[in-house]
Amino acid sequence: MNVCVFGASSTQIDAKYITATEQLGAMLAASGHKLVYGAGGSGLMGAVARGIKSCGGHITGVVPSFLKVDGILYEGCDEMVYTDTMRQRKQIMDERSDAFIVTPGGIGTYEEFFEIYTLKQLARHRKPIVIFNIDGYFDKLLEMLSFTVEEKFMQSLCLDLYTVAVSPEEAVAQLQNNDSITSVEETKYV
């Protein structure tokens, strides 16, 4: 399975996030999965790539040409796809992926998650989405999504379009055993 991993590129984050994400990458590769990601060499982007490579896994990096700057990209990608824009980058990552794992990150990671989440809600894809909630990083986001349902801005079934994992093992297991609803549209017939 080609797994797209979203995550931070920051070099200033706590080591606990780096360690858990490197372990995630290693477990993905050990389970026979390939990585599709934004090609970064630092932060959690670099961590997942190093983890994949440590177990001989395959990496496809997708990046806008304007980020082709020394020290930004991970040099160990098996395939590098250059795009003109960030929007093209996300489209290619989406098209080449069978599942998504969201690791902690900033505004770019949130934007990637919400786009793929929205597309699933609109029945544009049926791919698993796993939120890797390292040390409770996404607790407030998950609370916000629940509050959105409470306030009737979103159907409660939207909360079933993703799963939440607290360990690398759980995240990888959820890719194979994903039983979340594949779209809100399908629930009309359930």
Coordinates of N, CA, C and O in Angstrom, one line a residue:
M1 N 0.8 -1.2 0.0 CA 0.0 0.0 0.0 C 0.9 1.2 0.0 O 1.9 1.3 0.7
N2 N 0.5 2.2 -0.8 CA 1.2 3.5 -0.8 C 0.5 4.4 0.3 O -0.6 4.7 0.2
V3 N 1.3 4.8 1.3 CA 0.8 5.5 2.4 C 1.3 7.0 2.4 O 2.5 7.2 2.4
C4 N 0.4 7.9 2.3 CA 0.8 9.3 2.4 C 0.9 9.7 3.9 O -0.1 9.5 4.6
V5 N 2.0 10.3 4.3 CA 2.1 10.8 5.6 C 2.3 12.3 5.6 O 3.2 12.8 4.9
F6 N 1.4 13.0 6.3 CA 1.5 14.4 6.5 C 2.2 14.7 7.8 O 1.9 14.0 8.8
G7 N 3.0 15.8 7.9 CA 3.6 16.1 9.2 C 4.5 17.4 9.1 O 4.7 17.9 8.0
A8 N 4.9 17.8 10.3 CA 5.7 19.0 10.4 C 7.1 18.9 9.7 O 7.7 17.8 9.6
S9 N 7.6 20.1 9.3 CA 8.9 20.2 8.8 C 9.8 20.9 9.8 O 11.0 21.0 9.6
S10 N 9.3 21.3 10.9 CA 10.0 22.1 11.9 C 11.2 21.3 12.5 O 11.0 20.1 12.8
T11 N 12.3 22.0 12.7 CA 13.4 21.4 13.4 C 13.5 21.7 14.9 O 14.4 21.2 15.6
Q12 N 12.5 22.4 15.4 CA 12.5 22.8 16.8 C 11.5 22.0 17.7 O 11.3 22.4 18.8
I13 N 10.9 21.0 17.2 CA 10.0 20.2 17.9 C 10.6 19.2 18.9 O 11.8 18.8 18.7
D14 N 9.9 18.8 19.9 CA 10.3 17.9 20.9 C 10.7 16.6 20.3 O 10.1 16.1 19.4
A15 N 11.8 16.0 20.8 CA 12.3 14.7 20.3 C 11.3 13.5 20.4 O 11.3 12.6 19.6
K16 N 10.3 13.6 21.3 CA 9.3 12.5 21.4 C 8.5 12.4 20.1 O 8.1 11.3 19.7
Y17 N 8.3 13.5 19.4 CA 7.6 13.4 18.1 C 8.4 12.8 17.0 O 8.0 12.0 16.2
I18 N 9.7 13.2 17.0 CA 10.7 12.6 16.0 C 10.8 11.1 16.2 O 10.7 10.3 15.2
T19 N 11.0 10.7 17.4 CA 11.2 9.3 17.7 C 9.9 8.4 17.3 O 10.1 7.4 16.6
A20 N 8.8 8.9 17.7 CA 7.5 8.1 17.4 C 7.3 8.1 15.9 O 6.9 7.1 15.3
T21 N 7.6 9.2 15.2 CA 7.4 9.2 13.7 C 8.5 8.4 13.0 O 8.2 7.7 12.0
E22 N 9.7 8.3 13.5 CA 10.7 7.4 12.9 C 10.3 6.0 13.0 O 10.4 5.1 12.1
Q23 N 9.7 5.6 14.2 CA 9.2 4.3 14.5 C 8.1 4.0 13.5 O 8.0 2.9 13.0
L24 N 7.2 4.9 13.3 CA 6.1 4.8 12.4 C 6.6 4.4 11.0 O 6.2 3.5 10.3
G25 N 7.6 5.2 10.5 CA 8.2 4.9 9.2 C 8.8 3.5 9.1 O 8.6 2.8 8.1
A26 N 9.5 3.1 10.1 CA 10.1 1.8 10.1 C 9.0 0.7 10.1 O 9.2 -0.3 9.4
M27 N 8.0 0.9 10.8 CA 6.9 -0.1 10.9 C 6.1 -0.2 9.6 O 5.7 -1.2 9.1
L28 N 6.0 1.0 8.9 CA 5.3 1.0 7.6 C 6.2 0.2 6.6 O 5.6 -0.7 5.9
A29 N 7.5 0.4 6.6 CA 8.3 -0.3 5.6 C 8.4 -1.8 6.0 O 8.3 -2.6 5.1
A30 N 8.5 -2.1 7.3 CA 8.5 -3.5 7.7 C 7.2 -4.3 7.3 O 7.3 -5.5 7.1
S31 N 6.1 -3.5 7.2 CA 4.9 -4.1 6.8 C 4.6 -4.1 5.3 O 3.6 -4.5 4.9
G32 N 5.6 -3.7 4.6 CA 5.6 -3.7 3.1 C 4.9 -2.5 2.5 O 4.7 -2.5 1.3
H33 N 4.7 -1.4 3.3 CA 4.1 -0.2 2.7 C 5.2 0.7 2.1 O 6.3 0.7 2.6
K34 N 4.8 1.5 1.2 CA 5.6 2.5 0.6 C 5.2 3.9 1.1 O 4.0 4.1 1.3
L35 N 6.1 4.8 1.1 CA 5.8 6.2 1.6 C 5.6 7.1 0.4 O 6.5 7.2 -0.5
V36 N 4.6 7.9 0.4 CA 4.4 9.1 -0.5 C 4.3 10.3 0.5 O 3.5 10.3 1.4
Y37 N 5.1 11.3 0.3 CA 5.1 12.4 1.2 C 5.7 13.7 0.6 O 6.1 13.6 -0.6
G38 N 5.7 14.8 1.3 CA 6.2 16.0 0.8 C 7.6 16.3 0.6 O 8.1 17.4 0.3
A39 N 8.5 15.2 0.7 CA 9.9 15.2 0.4 C 10.8 15.9 1.3 O 12.0 16.1 1.0
G40 N 10.3 16.4 2.5 CA 11.1 17.2 3.4 C 12.1 16.3 4.1 O 11.9 15.1 4.4
G41 N 13.3 16.9 4.5 CA 14.3 16.2 5.2 C 14.4 16.5 6.6 O 15.2 15.9 7.4
S42 N 13.6 17.4 7.1 CA 13.6 17.8 8.5 C 12.3 17.6 9.2 O 11.3 17.2 8.6
G43 N 12.3 17.7 10.5 CA 11.1 17.6 11.3 C 10.5 16.2 11.2 O 11.2 15.2 11.0
L44 N 9.2 16.1 11.2 CA 8.5 14.7 11.1 C 8.6 14.2 9.7 O 8.5 13.0 9.5
M45 N 8.7 15.1 8.7 CA 8.8 14.7 7.4 C 10.1 13.9 7.2 O 10.1 12.8 6.7
G46 N 11.2 14.4 7.7 CA 12.5 13.7 7.7 C 12.5 12.5 8.5 O 13.0 11.4 8.1
A47 N 11.8 12.5 9.6 CA 11.7 11.4 10.6 C 11.1 10.2 9.9 O 11.6 9.0 10.0
V48 N 9.9 10.4 9.3 CA 9.2 9.2 8.7 C 10.0 8.7 7.5 O 10.1 7.4 7.3
A49 N 10.7 9.5 6.8 CA 11.6 9.1 5.7 C 12.7 8.3 6.2 O 13.1 7.2 5.6
R50 N 13.4 8.7 7.2 CA 14.5 8.0 7.8 C 14.0 6.6 8.3 O 14.7 5.6 8.2
G51 N 12.9 6.6 8.9 CA 12.3 5.3 9.4 C 12.0 4.4 8.3 O 12.4 3.2 8.4
I52 N 11.4 4.9 7.2 CA 11.2 4.0 6.0 C 12.5 3.4 5.5 O 12.6 2.2 5.3
K53 N 13.5 4.3 5.3 CA 14.8 3.9 4.7 C 15.5 2.9 5.7 O 16.2 2.0 5.2
S54 N 15.3 3.0 7.0 CA 16.0 2.1 7.9 C 15.6 0.7 7.7 O 16.3 -0.2 8.1
C55 N 14.4 0.5 7.1 CA 13.9 -0.9 6.9 C 13.8 -1.2 5.4 O 13.1 -2.1 5.0
G56 N 14.6 -0.4 4.6 CA 14.6 -0.7 3.2 C 13.4 -0.3 2.4 O 13.2 -0.8 1.3
G57 N 12.6 0.6 2.9 CA 11.3 0.9 2.2 C 11.5 1.9 1.1 O 12.6 2.5 0.9
H58 N 10.5 2.0 0.2 CA 10.5 2.9 -0.9 C 9.8 4.2 -0.6 O 8.8 4.3 0.1
I59 N 10.4 5.3 -1.1 CA 9.9 6.7 -0.8 C 9.7 7.4 -2.1 O 10.6 7.5 -3.0
T60 N 8.5 8.0 -2.3 CA 8.2 8.9 -3.3 C 8.0 10.3 -2.7 O 7.1 10.5 -1.9
G61 N 8.9 11.2 -3.1 CA 8.8 12.6 -2.6 C 8.1 13.4 -3.6 O 8.4 13.3 -4.8
V62 N 7.2 14.3 -3.2 CA 6.4 15.2 -4.1 C 6.6 16.6 -3.6 O 6.3 16.9 -2.4
V63 N 7.2 17.5 -4.4 CA 7.5 18.8 -3.9 C 7.4 19.9 -5.0 O 7.8 19.6 -6.2
P64 N 7.0 21.1 -4.7 CA 7.0 22.1 -5.7 C 8.5 22.5 -6.0 O 9.3 22.5 -5.1
S65 N 8.8 22.8 -7.2 CA 10.1 23.2 -7.7 C 10.7 24.3 -6.8 O 11.9 24.3 -6.6
F66 N 9.9 25.2 -6.4 CA 10.5 26.4 -5.6 C 11.1 25.9 -4.3 O 11.8 26.7 -3.7
L67 N 10.8 24.7 -3.8 CA 11.4 24.2 -2.6 C 12.7 23.4 -2.8 O 13.2 22.8 -1.9
K68 N 13.1 23.4 -4.1 CA 14.3 22.6 -4.4 C 15.5 23.5 -4.0 O 16.2 24.2 -4.8
V69 N 15.8 23.5 -2.7 CA 16.8 24.3 -2.1 C 17.7 23.4 -1.2 O 17.2 22.5 -0.6
D70 N 19.0 23.7 -1.2 CA 19.9 22.9 -0.4 C 19.4 22.8 1.0 O 19.1 23.8 1.7
G71 N 19.4 21.5 1.5 CA 19.1 21.3 2.9 C 17.6 21.1 3.3 O 17.3 20.8 4.4
I72 N 16.7 21.3 2.3 CA 15.3 21.2 2.6 C 14.8 19.8 2.3 O 14.0 19.3 3.0
L73 N 15.2 19.2 1.2 CA 14.7 18.0 0.7 C 15.4 16.8 1.3 O 16.6 16.9 1.5
Y74 N 14.7 15.7 1.4 CA 15.3 14.4 1.8 C 16.0 13.8 0.6 O 15.4 13.5 -0.4
E75 N 17.3 13.6 0.8 CA 18.1 13.1 -0.4 C 17.9 11.6 -0.7 O 18.3 11.1 -1.8
G76 N 17.3 10.9 0.2 CA 17.1 9.4 0.0 C 15.9 9.0 -0.7 O 15.6 7.8 -0.7
C77 N 15.1 9.9 -1.3 CA 13.9 9.5 -2.0 C 14.3 8.7 -3.2 O 15.2 8.9 -3.9
D78 N 13.5 7.6 -3.4 CA 13.7 6.8 -4.6 C 13.1 7.4 -5.8 O 13.6 7.1 -6.9
E79 N 12.1 8.2 -5.6 CA 11.5 8.9 -6.8 C 11.2 10.3 -6.3 O 10.6 10.5 -5.2
M80 N 11.5 11.3 -7.1 CA 11.2 12.7 -6.7 C 10.3 13.3 -7.8 O 10.7 13.2 -9.0
V81 N 9.1 13.8 -7.4 CA 8.2 14.4 -8.4 C 8.1 15.8 -8.1 O 7.8 16.3 -7.0
Y82 N 8.5 16.7 -9.1 CA 8.4 18.1 -8.9 C 7.2 18.7 -9.5 O 6.7 18.2 -10.6
T83 N 6.5 19.6 -8.8 CA 5.3 20.2 -9.3 C 5.6 21.7 -9.4 O 6.6 22.3 -8.9
D84 N 4.6 22.4 -10.0 CA 4.7 23.9 -10.1 C 4.1 24.6 -8.9 O 4.6 25.6 -8.5
T85 N 3.1 23.9 -8.2 CA 2.4 24.6 -7.1 C 2.2 23.6 -6.0 O 2.3 22.4 -6.1
M86 N 1.8 24.2 -4.8 CA 1.5 23.4 -3.7 C 0.2 22.6 -3.9 O 0.0 21.4 -3.5
R87 N -0.7 23.1 -4.7 CA -2.0 22.4 -5.0 C -1.7 21.2 -5.8 O -2.3 20.2 -5.6
Q88 N -0.8 21.3 -6.8 CA -0.5 20.2 -7.6 C 0.2 19.1 -6.8 O 0.0 17.9 -7.0
R89 N 1.0 19.5 -5.8 CA 1.7 18.6 -4.9 C 0.7 17.8 -4.2 O 0.8 16.5 -4.1
K90 N -0.3 18.4 -3.6 CA -1.4 17.7 -2.8 C -2.1 16.7 -3.7 O -2.5 15.6 -3.3
Q91 N -2.4 17.2 -4.9 CA -3.2 16.3 -5.9 C -2.4 15.1 -6.2 O -3.0 14.0 -6.2
I92 N -1.1 15.2 -6.5 CA -0.3 14.1 -6.8 C -0.2 13.1 -5.6 O -0.3 11.9 -5.8
M93 N 0.0 13.7 -4.4 CA 0.1 12.8 -3.3 C -1.2 12.1 -3.1 O -1.2 10.9 -2.8
D94 N -2.3 12.7 -3.2 CA -3.6 12.1 -3.1 C -3.8 11.0 -4.2 O -4.1 9.8 -3.8
E95 N -3.5 11.3 -5.4 CA -3.6 10.3 -6.5 C -2.7 9.1 -6.3 O -3.1 8.0 -6.7
R96 N -1.6 9.2 -5.8 CA -0.6 8.1 -5.6 C -0.7 7.4 -4.3 O 0.0 6.4 -4.1
S97 N -1.7 7.8 -3.5 CA -1.8 7.2 -2.1 C -3.0 6.3 -2.0 O -4.1 6.6 -2.5
D98 N -2.9 5.3 -1.2 CA -4.0 4.4 -0.8 C -4.6 4.7 0.5 O -5.6 4.2 0.9
A99 N -3.8 5.4 1.3 CA -4.2 5.7 2.7 C -3.4 7.0 3.2 O -2.4 7.3 2.6
F100 N -3.9 7.6 4.3 CA -3.2 8.8 4.8 C -3.0 8.6 6.3 O -3.9 8.1 7.0
I101 N -1.8 9.1 6.8 CA -1.6 9.2 8.2 C -1.2 10.6 8.5 O -0.3 11.2 7.8
V102 N -1.8 11.2 9.4 CA -1.6 12.6 9.8 C -0.8 12.6 11.1 O -1.3 12.2 12.1
T103 N 0.4 13.1 11.0 CA 1.3 13.2 12.2 C 1.2 14.7 12.7 O 0.8 15.5 11.9
P104 N 1.7 15.0 13.9 CA 1.6 16.4 14.3 C 2.3 17.3 13.4 O 3.3 17.0 12.7
G105 N 1.8 18.5 13.3 CA 2.3 19.5 12.4 C 1.6 20.9 12.6 O 0.8 21.0 13.5
G106 N 2.0 21.8 11.8 CA 1.4 23.1 11.9 C 0.3 23.4 10.8 O -0.4 22.4 10.4
I107 N 0.2 24.6 10.4 CA -0.9 25.0 9.5 C -0.9 24.2 8.2 O -2.0 23.9 7.7
G108 N 0.3 23.9 7.7 CA 0.3 23.1 6.4 C -0.3 21.7 6.6 O -1.0 21.2 5.8
T109 N 0.1 21.1 7.7 CA -0.4 19.7 8.0 C -1.9 19.8 8.3 O -2.7 18.9 7.8
Y110 N -2.4 20.8 9.0 CA -3.8 20.9 9.2 C -4.6 21.1 7.9 O -5.6 20.5 7.7
E111 N -4.0 21.9 7.0 CA -4.6 22.2 5.7 C -4.7 20.9 4.9 O -5.7 20.5 4.3
E112 N -3.6 20.1 4.9 CA -3.6 18.8 4.2 C -4.7 17.9 4.8 O -5.4 17.2 4.0
F113 N -4.7 17.8 6.1 CA -5.7 16.9 6.7 C -7.1 17.3 6.4 O -7.9 16.5 6.0
F114 N -7.4 18.6 6.5 CA -8.8 19.0 6.3 C -9.2 18.9 4.8 O -10.4 18.6 4.6
E115 N -8.3 19.0 3.9 CA -8.7 18.8 2.5 C -9.0 17.4 2.3 O -10.0 17.0 1.7
I116 N -8.2 16.4 2.7 CA -8.4 15.0 2.5 C -9.6 14.5 3.2 O -10.4 13.7 2.8
Y117 N -9.9 15.1 4.4 CA -11.0 14.8 5.2 C -12.3 15.3 4.5 O -13.3 14.5 4.4
T118 N -12.3 16.5 4.0 CA -13.4 17.0 3.3 C -13.7 16.2 2.0 O -14.9 15.9 1.8
L119 N -12.7 15.8 1.3 CA -12.9 15.0 0.1 C -13.5 13.7 0.4 O -14.3 13.1 -0.3
K120 N -13.1 13.1 1.6 CA -13.8 11.8 2.0 C -15.2 12.0 2.4 O -16.1 11.2 2.0
Q121 N -15.5 13.1 3.1 CA -16.9 13.4 3.5 C -17.7 13.6 2.2 O -18.9 13.3 2.2
L122 N -17.2 14.1 1.2 CA -17.9 14.4 -0.1 C -17.9 13.1 -1.0 O -18.3 13.2 -2.2
A123 N -17.4 12.0 -0.5 CA -17.3 10.8 -1.3 C -16.4 10.9 -2.5 O -16.6 10.2 -3.5
R124 N -15.4 11.7 -2.5 CA -14.4 11.8 -3.5 C -13.3 10.7 -3.4 O -12.5 10.5 -4.4
H125 N -13.2 10.1 -2.3 CA -12.3 8.9 -2.1 C -12.8 8.1 -0.9 O -13.7 8.5 -0.2
R126 N -12.3 6.9 -0.8 CA -12.7 5.9 0.2 C -11.5 5.5 1.0 O -11.5 4.4 1.6
K127 N -10.4 6.2 1.0 CA -9.1 5.8 1.6 C -9.1 6.1 3.1 O -9.7 7.1 3.6
P128 N -8.5 5.2 3.8 CA -8.4 5.4 5.3 C -7.6 6.6 5.6 O -6.6 7.0 5.0
I129 N -8.0 7.3 6.7 CA -7.3 8.5 7.3 C -7.1 8.1 8.7 O -8.0 7.9 9.5
V130 N -5.8 8.1 9.1 CA -5.4 7.8 10.5 C -4.8 9.0 11.1 O -3.8 9.6 10.5
I131 N -5.3 9.5 12.2 CA -4.6 10.6 12.9 C -3.7 10.0 14.0 O -4.2 9.3 14.9
F132 N -2.4 10.2 13.8 CA -1.4 9.7 14.8 C -1.3 10.7 15.9 O -0.5 11.7 15.8
N133 N -2.0 10.5 17.0 CA -2.1 11.4 18.1 C -1.0 11.2 19.1 O -1.2 10.8 20.2
I134 N 0.2 11.6 18.7 CA 1.4 11.4 19.6 C 1.3 12.3 20.9 O 1.1 13.5 20.8
D135 N 1.3 11.6 22.0 CA 1.3 12.3 23.3 C 0.1 13.3 23.4 O 0.3 14.4 24.0
G136 N -1.0 13.0 22.8 CA -2.2 13.9 22.9 C -2.1 15.2 22.1 O -2.9 16.1 22.2
Y137 N -1.2 15.2 21.1 CA -1.0 16.4 20.3 C -2.4 16.9 19.7 O -2.6 18.1 19.6
F138 N -3.2 16.0 19.2 CA -4.4 16.3 18.4 C -5.6 16.4 19.3 O -6.7 16.5 18.8
D139 N -5.5 16.2 20.6 CA -6.6 16.2 21.5 C -7.5 17.4 21.3 O -8.8 17.3 21.3
K140 N -7.0 18.6 21.2 CA -7.8 19.8 21.1 C -8.5 19.9 19.7 O -9.6 20.3 19.6
L141 N -7.8 19.4 18.7 CA -8.4 19.3 17.4 C -9.6 18.4 17.4 O -10.7 18.7 16.9
L142 N -9.4 17.2 18.0 CA -10.5 16.2 18.1 C -11.7 16.8 18.9 O -12.8 16.6 18.6
E143 N -11.4 17.5 20.0 CA -12.4 18.2 20.7 C -13.2 19.2 19.9 O -14.4 19.3 19.9
M144 N -12.4 20.0 19.1 CA -13.0 20.9 18.2 C -14.0 20.3 17.2 O -15.1 20.8 16.9
L145 N -13.6 19.1 16.6 CA -14.4 18.4 15.7 C -15.7 17.9 16.4 O -16.8 18.0 15.8
S146 N -15.6 17.5 17.6 CA -16.8 17.0 18.4 C -17.7 18.2 18.7 O -18.9 18.1 18.6
F147 N -17.1 19.4 19.0 CA -17.9 20.6 19.3 C -18.6 21.0 18.0 O -19.7 21.5 18.0
T148 N -17.9 20.9 16.9 CA -18.5 21.2 15.6 C -19.8 20.4 15.4 O -20.8 20.9 14.9
V149 N -19.8 19.1 15.7 CA -20.9 18.3 15.6 C -22.0 18.7 16.6 O -23.2 18.9 16.3
E150 N -21.6 19.0 17.9 CA -22.5 19.4 18.9 C -23.3 20.7 18.5 O -24.5 20.8 18.8
E151 N -22.6 21.6 17.8 CA -23.2 22.8 17.4 C -23.9 22.7 16.0 O -24.4 23.7 15.5
K152 N -24.0 21.5 15.5 CA -24.7 21.1 14.3 C -24.2 21.8 13.0 O -24.9 22.0 12.0
F153 N -22.8 22.0 13.0 CA -22.2 22.5 11.8 C -21.7 21.3 10.9 O -21.2 21.5 9.8
M154 N -21.8 20.1 11.5 CA -21.3 18.9 10.8 C -22.1 17.7 11.4 O -22.4 17.7 12.5
Q155 N -22.3 16.7 10.5 CA -23.0 15.5 10.9 C -22.1 14.7 11.8 O -20.9 14.6 11.6
S156 N -22.7 14.0 12.8 CA -21.9 13.2 13.7 C -21.2 12.1 13.0 O -20.1 11.6 13.4
L157 N -21.7 11.6 11.9 CA -21.1 10.6 11.1 C -19.7 11.0 10.5 O -18.9 10.1 10.2
C158 N -19.5 12.3 10.4 CA -18.2 12.7 9.9 C -17.1 12.4 10.9 O -15.9 12.2 10.5
L159 N -17.4 12.1 12.2 CA -16.4 11.7 13.1 C -15.9 10.3 12.9 O -14.9 9.9 13.4
D160 N -16.7 9.6 12.1 CA -16.3 8.2 11.8 C -15.5 8.0 10.5 O -15.2 6.9 10.1
L161 N -15.1 9.2 9.9 CA -14.4 9.1 8.6 C -12.9 9.0 8.8 O -12.2 8.9 7.8
Y162 N -12.4 9.0 10.0 CA -11.0 8.9 10.4 C -10.9 8.0 11.6 O -11.9 7.8 12.3
T163 N -9.7 7.5 11.9 CA -9.5 6.8 13.1 C -8.3 7.5 13.8 O -7.6 8.3 13.2
V164 N -8.2 7.2 15.1 CA -7.1 7.9 15.9 C -6.2 6.8 16.5 O -6.7 5.8 17.1
A165 N -4.9 6.9 16.3 CA -4.0 6.0 16.9 C -3.0 6.7 17.8 O -2.7 7.9 17.6
V166 N -2.6 6.0 18.9 CA -1.7 6.7 19.8 C -0.3 6.0 19.8 O 0.5 6.5 20.6
S167 N -0.1 5.0 19.0 CA 1.2 4.4 18.8 C 1.5 4.1 17.4 O 0.5 4.0 16.6
P168 N 2.7 3.9 17.0 CA 3.0 3.5 15.6 C 2.4 2.2 15.2 O 1.8 2.0 14.1
E169 N 2.4 1.2 16.2 CA 1.8 -0.1 15.9 C 0.3 0.1 15.6 O -0.2 -0.5 14.7
E170 N -0.4 0.9 16.4 CA -1.8 1.1 16.2 C -2.1 1.8 14.9 O -3.0 1.4 14.2
A171 N -1.3 2.8 14.5 CA -1.5 3.5 13.3 C -1.4 2.5 12.1 O -2.2 2.5 11.2
V172 N -0.3 1.7 12.1 CA -0.1 0.7 11.0 C -1.2 -0.3 10.9 O -1.8 -0.6 9.9
A173 N -1.7 -0.8 12.1 CA -2.7 -1.8 12.2 C -4.0 -1.2 11.6 O -4.8 -1.9 10.9
Q174 N -4.3 0.1 11.9 CA -5.5 0.7 11.4 C -5.6 0.9 9.9 O -6.7 0.9 9.3
L175 N -4.4 0.9 9.2 CA -4.4 0.9 7.8 C -5.1 -0.3 7.2 O -5.8 -0.3 6.2
Q176 N -4.7 -1.5 7.8 CA -5.3 -2.8 7.3 C -6.7 -3.0 7.8 O -7.4 -3.7 7.1
N177 N -6.9 -2.6 9.0 CA -8.2 -2.9 9.6 C -9.1 -1.7 9.7 O -9.9 -1.6 10.6
N178 N -9.1 -0.9 8.7 CA -9.9 0.3 8.8 C -11.3 0.0 8.5 O -11.7 -0.4 7.5
D179 N -12.1 0.3 9.6 CA -13.6 0.0 9.4 C -14.4 1.3 9.6 O -15.6 1.3 9.8
S180 N -13.7 2.5 9.3 CA -14.4 3.7 9.4 C -15.4 3.8 8.2 O -15.2 3.2 7.2
I181 N -16.4 4.6 8.4 CA -17.3 4.8 7.3 C -16.5 5.5 6.1 O -15.7 6.3 6.4
T182 N -16.8 5.0 4.9 CA -16.0 5.5 3.8 C -16.5 6.9 3.3 O -15.7 7.6 2.7
S183 N -17.7 7.2 3.6 CA -18.2 8.6 3.2 C -19.5 8.8 3.9 O -20.2 7.9 4.2
V184 N -19.8 10.0 4.2 CA -21.1 10.4 4.8 C -22.2 10.0 3.8 O -23.3 9.5 4.2
E185 N -22.0 10.1 2.5 CA -23.0 9.8 1.5 C -23.5 8.4 1.7 O -24.6 8.1 1.6
E186 N -22.5 7.5 1.9 CA -22.9 6.0 2.0 C -23.8 5.8 3.2 O -24.5 4.8 3.2
T187 N -23.7 6.6 4.2 CA -24.5 6.3 5.4 C -26.0 6.5 5.2 O -26.8 6.0 6.0
K188 N -26.4 7.1 4.1 CA -27.8 7.3 3.8 C -28.5 5.9 3.5 O -29.7 5.7 3.6
Y189 N -27.6 4.9 3.2 CA -28.1 3.6 2.9 C -27.9 2.6 3.9 O -28.1 1.4 3.7
V190 N -27.3 3.0 5.1 CA -27.0 2.1 6.2 C -28.2 2.0 7.1 O -28.9 2.9 7.4

